[in-house]
Each structure stands twice: as C-alpha cells, then as structure tokens.
mmCIF file with all atom_site columns, C-alpha atoms in Angstrom:
data_model
loop_
_atom_site.group_PDB
_atom_site.id
_atom_site.type_symbol
_atom_site.label_atom_id
_atom_site.label_alt_id
_atom_site.label_comp_id
_atom_site.label_asym_id
_atom_site.label_entity_id
_atom_site.label_seq_id
_atom_site.pdbx_PDB_ins_code
_atom_site.Cartn_x
_atom_site.Cartn_y
_atom_site.Cartn_z
_atom_site.occupancy
_atom_site.B_iso_or_equiv
_atom_site.pdbx_formal_charge
_atom_site.auth_seq_id
_atom_site.auth_comp_id
_atom_site.auth_asym_id
_atom_site.auth_atom_id
_atom_site.pdbx_PDB_model_num
ATOM 1   C CA . MET A 1 1   ? 0.000   0.000  0.000  1.00 54.00 ? 1   MET A CA 1
ATOM 2   C CA . ASN A 1 2   ? 1.932   2.962  -1.265 1.00 69.00 ? 2   ASN A CA 1
ATOM 3   C CA . ASP A 1 3   ? -0.855  5.502  -1.321 1.00 91.00 ? 3   ASP A CA 1
ATOM 4   C CA . VAL A 1 4   ? -2.754  5.455  1.955  1.00 97.00 ? 4   VAL A CA 1
ATOM 5   C CA . ILE A 1 5   ? -4.828  8.533  2.780  1.00 98.00 ? 5   ILE A CA 1
ATOM 6   C CA . VAL A 1 6   ? -6.259  9.488  6.149  1.00 98.00 ? 6   VAL A CA 1
ATOM 7   C CA . LEU A 1 7   ? -9.323  11.727 5.759  1.00 98.00 ? 7   LEU A CA 1
ATOM 8   C CA . ASP A 1 8   ? -11.468 14.020 7.829  1.00 97.00 ? 8   ASP A CA 1
ATOM 9   C CA . LEU A 1 9   ? -13.752 16.833 6.796  1.00 97.00 ? 9   LEU A CA 1
ATOM 10  C CA . GLU A 1 10  ? -15.846 19.579 8.326  1.00 96.00 ? 10  GLU A CA 1
ATOM 11  C CA . THR A 1 11  ? -19.104 21.021 7.094  1.00 97.00 ? 11  THR A CA 1
ATOM 12  C CA . GLN A 1 12  ? -20.714 24.413 6.628  1.00 97.00 ? 12  GLN A CA 1
ATOM 13  C CA . TYR A 1 13  ? -23.981 23.407 8.302  1.00 96.00 ? 13  TYR A CA 1
ATOM 14  C CA . LEU A 1 14  ? -25.096 21.298 11.234 1.00 94.00 ? 14  LEU A CA 1
ATOM 15  C CA . ALA A 1 15  ? -27.504 18.381 10.835 1.00 94.00 ? 15  ALA A CA 1
ATOM 16  C CA . ASN A 1 16  ? -30.380 20.217 12.531 1.00 94.00 ? 16  ASN A CA 1
ATOM 17  C CA . GLU A 1 17  ? -29.970 23.104 10.057 1.00 96.00 ? 17  GLU A CA 1
ATOM 18  C CA . VAL A 1 18  ? -30.493 20.911 6.984  1.00 96.00 ? 18  VAL A CA 1
ATOM 19  C CA . GLY A 1 19  ? -33.394 18.790 8.201  1.00 95.00 ? 19  GLY A CA 1
ATOM 20  C CA . GLY A 1 20  ? -31.597 16.105 10.208 1.00 95.00 ? 20  GLY A CA 1
ATOM 21  C CA . TRP A 1 21  ? -29.060 13.322 9.802  1.00 94.00 ? 21  TRP A CA 1
ATOM 22  C CA . SER A 1 22  ? -30.902 11.894 6.816  1.00 94.00 ? 22  SER A CA 1
ATOM 23  C CA . ARG A 1 23  ? -29.819 15.010 4.878  1.00 96.00 ? 23  ARG A CA 1
ATOM 24  C CA . ILE A 1 24  ? -26.043 14.848 5.402  1.00 96.00 ? 24  ILE A CA 1
ATOM 25  C CA . ARG A 1 25  ? -25.539 15.619 1.703  1.00 96.00 ? 25  ARG A CA 1
ATOM 26  C CA . ASP A 1 26  ? -26.964 19.103 2.312  1.00 96.00 ? 26  ASP A CA 1
ATOM 27  C CA . MET A 1 27  ? -24.394 20.005 4.979  1.00 97.00 ? 27  MET A CA 1
ATOM 28  C CA . LYS A 1 28  ? -21.823 21.169 2.377  1.00 97.00 ? 28  LYS A CA 1
ATOM 29  C CA . LEU A 1 29  ? -18.075 20.749 2.568  1.00 98.00 ? 29  LEU A CA 1
ATOM 30  C CA . ALA A 1 30  ? -16.244 23.470 4.487  1.00 97.00 ? 30  ALA A CA 1
ATOM 31  C CA . VAL A 1 31  ? -12.786 21.892 4.766  1.00 98.00 ? 31  VAL A CA 1
ATOM 32  C CA . GLY A 1 32  ? -11.280 18.501 4.064  1.00 98.00 ? 32  GLY A CA 1
ATOM 33  C CA . VAL A 1 33  ? -7.831  17.456 5.230  1.00 98.00 ? 33  VAL A CA 1
ATOM 34  C CA . THR A 1 34  ? -5.926  14.397 4.109  1.00 98.00 ? 34  THR A CA 1
ATOM 35  C CA . TYR A 1 35  ? -2.687  12.937 5.358  1.00 98.00 ? 35  TYR A CA 1
ATOM 36  C CA . SER A 1 36  ? -0.478  10.716 3.253  1.00 97.00 ? 36  SER A CA 1
ATOM 37  C CA . PRO A 1 37  ? 1.747   8.709  5.630  1.00 96.00 ? 37  PRO A CA 1
ATOM 38  C CA . GLY A 1 38  ? 3.950   7.529  2.751  1.00 93.00 ? 38  GLY A CA 1
ATOM 39  C CA . GLU A 1 39  ? 4.792   11.109 1.840  1.00 94.00 ? 39  GLU A CA 1
ATOM 40  C CA . ASN A 1 40  ? 4.283   12.552 5.332  1.00 95.00 ? 40  ASN A CA 1
ATOM 41  C CA . VAL A 1 41  ? 2.186   15.289 3.697  1.00 96.00 ? 41  VAL A CA 1
ATOM 42  C CA . TYR A 1 42  ? -1.059  16.959 4.740  1.00 98.00 ? 42  TYR A CA 1
ATOM 43  C CA . ARG A 1 43  ? -3.309  18.439 2.074  1.00 98.00 ? 43  ARG A CA 1
ATOM 44  C CA . THR A 1 44  ? -6.193  20.838 2.566  1.00 98.00 ? 44  THR A CA 1
ATOM 45  C CA . TYR A 1 45  ? -9.287  21.039 0.376  1.00 98.00 ? 45  TYR A CA 1
ATOM 46  C CA . LEU A 1 46  ? -11.937 23.739 0.466  1.00 98.00 ? 46  LEU A CA 1
ATOM 47  C CA . GLU A 1 47  ? -15.380 23.432 -1.111 1.00 97.00 ? 47  GLU A CA 1
ATOM 48  C CA . GLU A 1 48  ? -14.112 24.572 -4.502 1.00 97.00 ? 48  GLU A CA 1
ATOM 49  C CA . ASP A 1 49  ? -11.522 21.767 -4.338 1.00 97.00 ? 49  ASP A CA 1
ATOM 50  C CA . ALA A 1 50  ? -14.052 18.996 -3.672 1.00 97.00 ? 50  ALA A CA 1
ATOM 51  C CA . GLN A 1 51  ? -13.519 17.305 -7.038 1.00 95.00 ? 51  GLN A CA 1
ATOM 52  C CA . LEU A 1 52  ? -9.757  17.243 -6.420 1.00 97.00 ? 52  LEU A CA 1
ATOM 53  C CA . LEU A 1 53  ? -10.408 15.610 -3.055 1.00 98.00 ? 53  LEU A CA 1
ATOM 54  C CA . VAL A 1 54  ? -12.645 12.985 -4.657 1.00 97.00 ? 54  VAL A CA 1
ATOM 55  C CA . ALA A 1 55  ? -9.947  12.311 -7.284 1.00 96.00 ? 55  ALA A CA 1
ATOM 56  C CA . ALA A 1 56  ? -7.322  11.855 -4.532 1.00 96.00 ? 56  ALA A CA 1
ATOM 57  C CA . LEU A 1 57  ? -9.574  9.393  -2.696 1.00 97.00 ? 57  LEU A CA 1
ATOM 58  C CA . ARG A 1 58  ? -10.201 7.499  -5.937 1.00 94.00 ? 58  ARG A CA 1
ATOM 59  C CA . LYS A 1 59  ? -6.446  7.090  -6.509 1.00 95.00 ? 59  LYS A CA 1
ATOM 60  C CA . ALA A 1 60  ? -5.688  5.881  -2.993 1.00 96.00 ? 60  ALA A CA 1
ATOM 61  C CA . ASP A 1 61  ? -4.836  2.278  -2.227 1.00 96.00 ? 61  ASP A CA 1
ATOM 62  C CA . ARG A 1 62  ? -6.747  2.720  1.034  1.00 97.00 ? 62  ARG A CA 1
ATOM 63  C CA . VAL A 1 63  ? -8.645  5.556  2.728  1.00 98.00 ? 63  VAL A CA 1
ATOM 64  C CA . ILE A 1 64  ? -8.657  5.548  6.517  1.00 98.00 ? 64  ILE A CA 1
ATOM 65  C CA . GLY A 1 65  ? -11.020 7.536  8.689  1.00 98.00 ? 65  GLY A CA 1
ATOM 66  C CA . TYR A 1 66  ? -13.672 7.618  11.348 1.00 97.00 ? 66  TYR A CA 1
ATOM 67  C CA . ASN A 1 67  ? -17.290 7.617  10.142 1.00 96.00 ? 67  ASN A CA 1
ATOM 68  C CA . LEU A 1 68  ? -16.315 7.882  6.486  1.00 97.00 ? 68  LEU A CA 1
ATOM 69  C CA . LEU A 1 69  ? -19.063 5.670  5.104  1.00 96.00 ? 69  LEU A CA 1
ATOM 70  C CA . ARG A 1 70  ? -21.982 7.286  6.894  1.00 95.00 ? 70  ARG A CA 1
ATOM 71  C CA . PHE A 1 71  ? -20.752 10.883 7.027  1.00 96.00 ? 71  PHE A CA 1
ATOM 72  C CA . ASP A 1 72  ? -17.695 12.051 5.053  1.00 97.00 ? 72  ASP A CA 1
ATOM 73  C CA . TYR A 1 73  ? -18.542 10.223 1.834  1.00 97.00 ? 73  TYR A CA 1
ATOM 74  C CA . GLU A 1 74  ? -22.147 11.429 2.102  1.00 96.00 ? 74  GLU A CA 1
ATOM 75  C CA . VAL A 1 75  ? -21.015 15.053 2.495  1.00 97.00 ? 75  VAL A CA 1
ATOM 76  C CA . LEU A 1 76  ? -19.010 14.640 -0.718 1.00 97.00 ? 76  LEU A CA 1
ATOM 77  C CA . ARG A 1 77  ? -21.921 13.170 -2.734 1.00 95.00 ? 77  ARG A CA 1
ATOM 78  C CA . PRO A 1 78  ? -23.219 16.500 -4.124 1.00 96.00 ? 78  PRO A CA 1
ATOM 79  C CA . TYR A 1 79  ? -19.787 17.155 -5.613 1.00 96.00 ? 79  TYR A CA 1
ATOM 80  C CA . THR A 1 80  ? -19.531 13.923 -7.595 1.00 93.00 ? 80  THR A CA 1
ATOM 81  C CA . PRO A 1 81  ? -21.765 11.283 -9.155 1.00 89.00 ? 81  PRO A CA 1
ATOM 82  C CA . ASP A 1 82  ? -19.342 8.754  -7.600 1.00 84.00 ? 82  ASP A CA 1
ATOM 83  C CA . PRO A 1 83  ? -20.624 7.398  -4.258 1.00 83.00 ? 83  PRO A CA 1
ATOM 84  C CA . LEU A 1 84  ? -17.048 6.268  -3.379 1.00 91.00 ? 84  LEU A CA 1
ATOM 85  C CA . LEU A 1 85  ? -18.426 3.027  -1.968 1.00 88.00 ? 85  LEU A CA 1
ATOM 86  C CA . ASP A 1 86  ? -15.933 0.940  -3.942 1.00 92.00 ? 86  ASP A CA 1
ATOM 87  C CA . VAL A 1 87  ? -12.924 2.890  -2.656 1.00 95.00 ? 87  VAL A CA 1
ATOM 88  C CA . PRO A 1 88  ? -10.876 0.609  -0.366 1.00 96.00 ? 88  PRO A CA 1
ATOM 89  C CA . THR A 1 89  ? -11.857 2.107  2.981  1.00 97.00 ? 89  THR A CA 1
ATOM 90  C CA . VAL A 1 90  ? -11.157 1.442  6.622  1.00 97.00 ? 90  VAL A CA 1
ATOM 91  C CA . ASP A 1 91  ? -13.926 3.173  8.550  1.00 98.00 ? 91  ASP A CA 1
ATOM 92  C CA . MET A 1 92  ? -12.924 2.639  12.171 1.00 98.00 ? 92  MET A CA 1
ATOM 93  C CA . LEU A 1 93  ? -16.317 3.715  13.503 1.00 97.00 ? 93  LEU A CA 1
ATOM 94  C CA . ASP A 1 94  ? -18.019 1.158  11.289 1.00 97.00 ? 94  ASP A CA 1
ATOM 95  C CA . VAL A 1 95  ? -15.750 -1.581 12.688 1.00 97.00 ? 95  VAL A CA 1
ATOM 96  C CA . ILE A 1 96  ? -16.383 -0.438 16.274 1.00 97.00 ? 96  ILE A CA 1
ATOM 97  C CA . HIS A 1 97  ? -20.137 -0.081 15.747 1.00 96.00 ? 97  HIS A CA 1
ATOM 98  C CA . ARG A 1 98  ? -20.444 -3.573 14.272 1.00 96.00 ? 98  ARG A CA 1
ATOM 99  C CA . ALA A 1 99  ? -18.488 -5.047 17.198 1.00 95.00 ? 99  ALA A CA 1
ATOM 100 C CA . LEU A 1 100 ? -20.245 -3.155 20.021 1.00 94.00 ? 100 LEU A CA 1
ATOM 101 C CA . GLY A 1 101 ? -23.672 -2.498 18.562 1.00 93.00 ? 101 GLY A CA 1
ATOM 102 C CA . ARG A 1 102 ? -23.308 1.190  19.382 1.00 94.00 ? 102 ARG A CA 1
ATOM 103 C CA . ARG A 1 103 ? -21.434 4.188  18.109 1.00 94.00 ? 103 ARG A CA 1
ATOM 104 C CA . VAL A 1 104 ? -18.480 5.559  20.079 1.00 94.00 ? 104 VAL A CA 1
ATOM 105 C CA . LYS A 1 105 ? -17.068 9.039  19.410 1.00 92.00 ? 105 LYS A CA 1
ATOM 106 C CA . LEU A 1 106 ? -13.531 9.361  18.053 1.00 93.00 ? 106 LEU A CA 1
ATOM 107 C CA . ASP A 1 107 ? -12.736 11.640 20.979 1.00 90.00 ? 107 ASP A CA 1
ATOM 108 C CA . ASP A 1 108 ? -13.733 8.907  23.448 1.00 92.00 ? 108 ASP A CA 1
ATOM 109 C CA . VAL A 1 109 ? -11.739 6.193  21.660 1.00 95.00 ? 109 VAL A CA 1
ATOM 110 C CA . ALA A 1 110 ? -8.698  8.472  21.410 1.00 95.00 ? 110 ALA A CA 1
ATOM 111 C CA . ALA A 1 111 ? -8.889  9.473  25.080 1.00 93.00 ? 111 ALA A CA 1
ATOM 112 C CA . ALA A 1 112 ? -9.162  5.847  26.261 1.00 96.00 ? 112 ALA A CA 1
ATOM 113 C CA . THR A 1 113 ? -6.599  4.499  23.783 1.00 96.00 ? 113 THR A CA 1
ATOM 114 C CA . LEU A 1 114 ? -4.041  7.280  23.496 1.00 96.00 ? 114 LEU A CA 1
ATOM 115 C CA . GLY A 1 115 ? -4.663  9.384  26.588 1.00 90.00 ? 115 GLY A CA 1
ATOM 116 C CA . GLN A 1 116 ? -5.428  12.388 24.395 1.00 81.00 ? 116 GLN A CA 1
ATOM 117 C CA . GLY A 1 117 ? -8.455  13.679 22.580 1.00 67.00 ? 117 GLY A CA 1
ATOM 118 C CA . LYS A 1 118 ? -9.557  16.072 19.916 1.00 61.00 ? 118 LYS A CA 1
ATOM 119 C CA . SER A 1 119 ? -8.983  19.819 20.112 1.00 60.00 ? 119 SER A CA 1
ATOM 120 C CA . ALA A 1 120 ? -12.623 20.940 19.640 1.00 65.00 ? 120 ALA A CA 1
ATOM 121 C CA . ASP A 1 121 ? -15.821 19.631 18.045 1.00 73.00 ? 121 ASP A CA 1
ATOM 122 C CA . GLY A 1 122 ? -17.742 19.886 14.804 1.00 76.00 ? 122 GLY A CA 1
ATOM 123 C CA . ILE A 1 123 ? -20.128 22.498 16.173 1.00 86.00 ? 123 ILE A CA 1
ATOM 124 C CA . GLN A 1 124 ? -17.214 24.814 16.965 1.00 88.00 ? 124 GLN A CA 1
ATOM 125 C CA . ALA A 1 125 ? -15.761 24.157 13.508 1.00 92.00 ? 125 ALA A CA 1
ATOM 126 C CA . VAL A 1 126 ? -19.023 25.314 11.883 1.00 94.00 ? 126 VAL A CA 1
ATOM 127 C CA . ARG A 1 127 ? -18.927 28.466 14.030 1.00 94.00 ? 127 ARG A CA 1
ATOM 128 C CA . TRP A 1 128 ? -15.337 29.198 12.984 1.00 95.00 ? 128 TRP A CA 1
ATOM 129 C CA . PHE A 1 129 ? -16.255 28.640 9.349  1.00 96.00 ? 129 PHE A CA 1
ATOM 130 C CA . ARG A 1 130 ? -19.105 31.132 9.586  1.00 95.00 ? 130 ARG A CA 1
ATOM 131 C CA . GLN A 1 131 ? -16.839 33.646 11.279 1.00 96.00 ? 131 GLN A CA 1
ATOM 132 C CA . GLY A 1 132 ? -14.396 33.337 8.396  1.00 96.00 ? 132 GLY A CA 1
ATOM 133 C CA . GLN A 1 133 ? -11.774 31.702 10.622 1.00 96.00 ? 133 GLN A CA 1
ATOM 134 C CA . ILE A 1 134 ? -10.879 29.100 8.017  1.00 97.00 ? 134 ILE A CA 1
ATOM 135 C CA . GLU A 1 135 ? -7.383  28.519 9.426  1.00 96.00 ? 135 GLU A CA 1
ATOM 136 C CA . LYS A 1 136 ? -8.933  27.431 12.734 1.00 95.00 ? 136 LYS A CA 1
ATOM 137 C CA . VAL A 1 137 ? -11.190 24.986 10.885 1.00 96.00 ? 137 VAL A CA 1
ATOM 138 C CA . ILE A 1 138 ? -8.191  23.642 8.956  1.00 97.00 ? 138 ILE A CA 1
ATOM 139 C CA . ASP A 1 139 ? -6.145  23.269 12.155 1.00 95.00 ? 139 ASP A CA 1
ATOM 140 C CA . TYR A 1 140 ? -9.014  21.481 13.896 1.00 94.00 ? 140 TYR A CA 1
ATOM 141 C CA . CYS A 1 141 ? -9.591  19.158 10.949 1.00 95.00 ? 141 CYS A CA 1
ATOM 142 C CA . ARG A 1 142 ? -5.873  18.433 10.696 1.00 96.00 ? 142 ARG A CA 1
ATOM 143 C CA . ARG A 1 143 ? -5.781  17.553 14.400 1.00 95.00 ? 143 ARG A CA 1
ATOM 144 C CA . ASP A 1 144 ? -8.671  15.121 13.838 1.00 94.00 ? 144 ASP A CA 1
ATOM 145 C CA . VAL A 1 145 ? -6.684  13.520 11.021 1.00 96.00 ? 145 VAL A CA 1
ATOM 146 C CA . GLU A 1 146 ? -3.651  13.199 13.307 1.00 96.00 ? 146 GLU A CA 1
ATOM 147 C CA . VAL A 1 147 ? -5.733  11.585 16.067 1.00 96.00 ? 147 VAL A CA 1
ATOM 148 C CA . THR A 1 148 ? -7.439  9.290  13.563 1.00 97.00 ? 148 THR A CA 1
ATOM 149 C CA . TRP A 1 149 ? -4.075  8.140  12.214 1.00 97.00 ? 149 TRP A CA 1
ATOM 150 C CA . GLN A 1 150 ? -2.716  7.553  15.734 1.00 97.00 ? 150 GLN A CA 1
ATOM 151 C CA . VAL A 1 151 ? -5.757  5.486  16.749 1.00 97.00 ? 151 VAL A CA 1
ATOM 152 C CA . TYR A 1 152 ? -5.488  3.490  13.514 1.00 98.00 ? 152 TYR A CA 1
ATOM 153 C CA . GLN A 1 153 ? -1.766  2.841  14.057 1.00 97.00 ? 153 GLN A CA 1
ATOM 154 C CA . PHE A 1 154 ? -2.323  1.828  17.678 1.00 98.00 ? 154 PHE A CA 1
ATOM 155 C CA . GLY A 1 155 ? -5.052  -0.625 16.703 1.00 98.00 ? 155 GLY A CA 1
ATOM 156 C CA . ARG A 1 156 ? -3.000  -2.042 13.857 1.00 97.00 ? 156 ARG A CA 1
ATOM 157 C CA . LYS A 1 157 ? 0.089   -2.509 16.026 1.00 97.00 ? 157 LYS A CA 1
ATOM 158 C CA . ASN A 1 158 ? -1.629  -3.779 19.189 1.00 98.00 ? 158 ASN A CA 1
ATOM 159 C CA . GLY A 1 159 ? -4.718  -5.514 17.801 1.00 97.00 ? 159 GLY A CA 1
ATOM 160 C CA . TYR A 1 160 ? -7.115  -3.492 19.946 1.00 98.00 ? 160 TYR A CA 1
ATOM 161 C CA . VAL A 1 161 ? -8.349  -0.015 20.798 1.00 98.00 ? 161 VAL A CA 1
ATOM 162 C CA . GLN A 1 162 ? -9.930  1.121  24.030 1.00 97.00 ? 162 GLN A CA 1
ATOM 163 C CA . TYR A 1 163 ? -13.164 2.866  24.907 1.00 95.00 ? 163 TYR A CA 1
ATOM 164 C CA . ARG A 1 164 ? -15.168 3.539  28.034 1.00 89.00 ? 164 ARG A CA 1
ATOM 165 C CA . ASP A 1 165 ? -18.289 1.481  28.563 1.00 86.00 ? 165 ASP A CA 1
ATOM 166 C CA . ARG A 1 166 ? -21.557 2.865  29.893 1.00 85.00 ? 166 ARG A CA 1
ATOM 167 C CA . THR A 1 167 ? -20.277 2.489  33.482 1.00 90.00 ? 167 THR A CA 1
ATOM 168 C CA . TRP A 1 168 ? -17.198 4.513  32.522 1.00 87.00 ? 168 TRP A CA 1
ATOM 169 C CA . ARG A 1 169 ? -14.807 1.545  32.769 1.00 92.00 ? 169 ARG A CA 1
ATOM 170 C CA . THR A 1 170 ? -12.098 1.305  30.142 1.00 94.00 ? 170 THR A CA 1
ATOM 171 C CA . GLN A 1 171 ? -12.591 -1.696 27.879 1.00 95.00 ? 171 GLN A CA 1
ATOM 172 C CA . ARG A 1 172 ? -10.433 -3.209 25.164 1.00 97.00 ? 172 ARG A CA 1
ATOM 173 C CA . LEU A 1 173 ? -11.981 -3.884 21.794 1.00 97.00 ? 173 LEU A CA 1
ATOM 174 C CA . PRO A 1 174 ? -10.066 -6.247 19.486 1.00 97.00 ? 174 PRO A CA 1
ATOM 175 C CA . VAL A 1 175 ? -9.672  -4.798 15.988 1.00 97.00 ? 175 VAL A CA 1
ATOM 176 C CA . ARG A 1 176 ? -8.144  -5.961 12.724 1.00 93.00 ? 176 ARG A CA 1
ATOM 177 C CA . TRP A 1 177 ? -7.611  -3.182 10.267 1.00 92.00 ? 177 TRP A CA 1
#
C-alpha cells in the first residue's frame, strides 16, 4: 500500500440546520484534510476543491477515517456522481459499531486508547467557518486527522483499541484493520 490517505472533513452546516441526519448531503463541505503517511504530507481542500479531493480518494490504495461511510462520503456526494463506496476504505467507527452495537465518538476512543483527545468539536468548527476563521477549521480538521491516524496505528500494532463502557470503565476492543 503505497498511497494510503487518512481523511477528515468539516461542514458548513449542522444536521439540525439541513433537516436532520438523513440530509447529510446538504451540509456542504467546508474543509477537508488528508494525510499521506507515505509522503508525510497533509493536504487541505476547500469546497471549490471537492472534485480534487474525490480524485485523490479514488487514486488511494486505502482511505482511513472515522465515520467515512456514513458521514464524510455522504457530504461529498453532491460534488460527484461517484458514491465512493468501492474505494478501499477502513472506517474505524463502522468496525467499532459492528463489534459493540453502538457508536463511540472518536474523541472517546482516542482518550481511552491514546490518553489524548480532539482539540474541539464539529459544532465549533461550523462556528469558525461562519466567522471566516478558516485557518482554525483547517487546524481542527488536521488535528482530527492526526488523532485518527494515531488510533489506527495503535489498533493495527496492538490488535485493539480502548473505549469507556456505559459504566465509565475502560474496555479493550479487538480490531483488525
């Protein structure tokens, strides 16, 4: 795998502003950040670059992320007729959800696994976008990509990630990605 890409993106709108989670495609791309471990390069994509982002994902040997299938790829749908569903993808949330039967936030997995979390949240990113603070959105998105990559590497190396259960106890979840 020479061309692995780690992906995260932020939107211009929140789910409740577009009619709910069934309308993710209407949330519009604000910023996308990719990381190529092979090149050790981060790339930033704004809405006008969406087709370039889709092309980069299409070329990748594997795309790694957290909630890619349900969220990120859906946000990109208005920018391409390509649903990206045949792109080789490791969606860590999908793996975790199938194993646990519930969704666990990236921030919670990162905190339990790595002892560190994200720098903000998607709601704050939308606020920054609307305030024209694009660099803050890019920095936040890049940090999410870094955390995503670290969680992926940890799971790949150790064969598990950690999360807190509903009683707040740290649990190990075996993973193979």
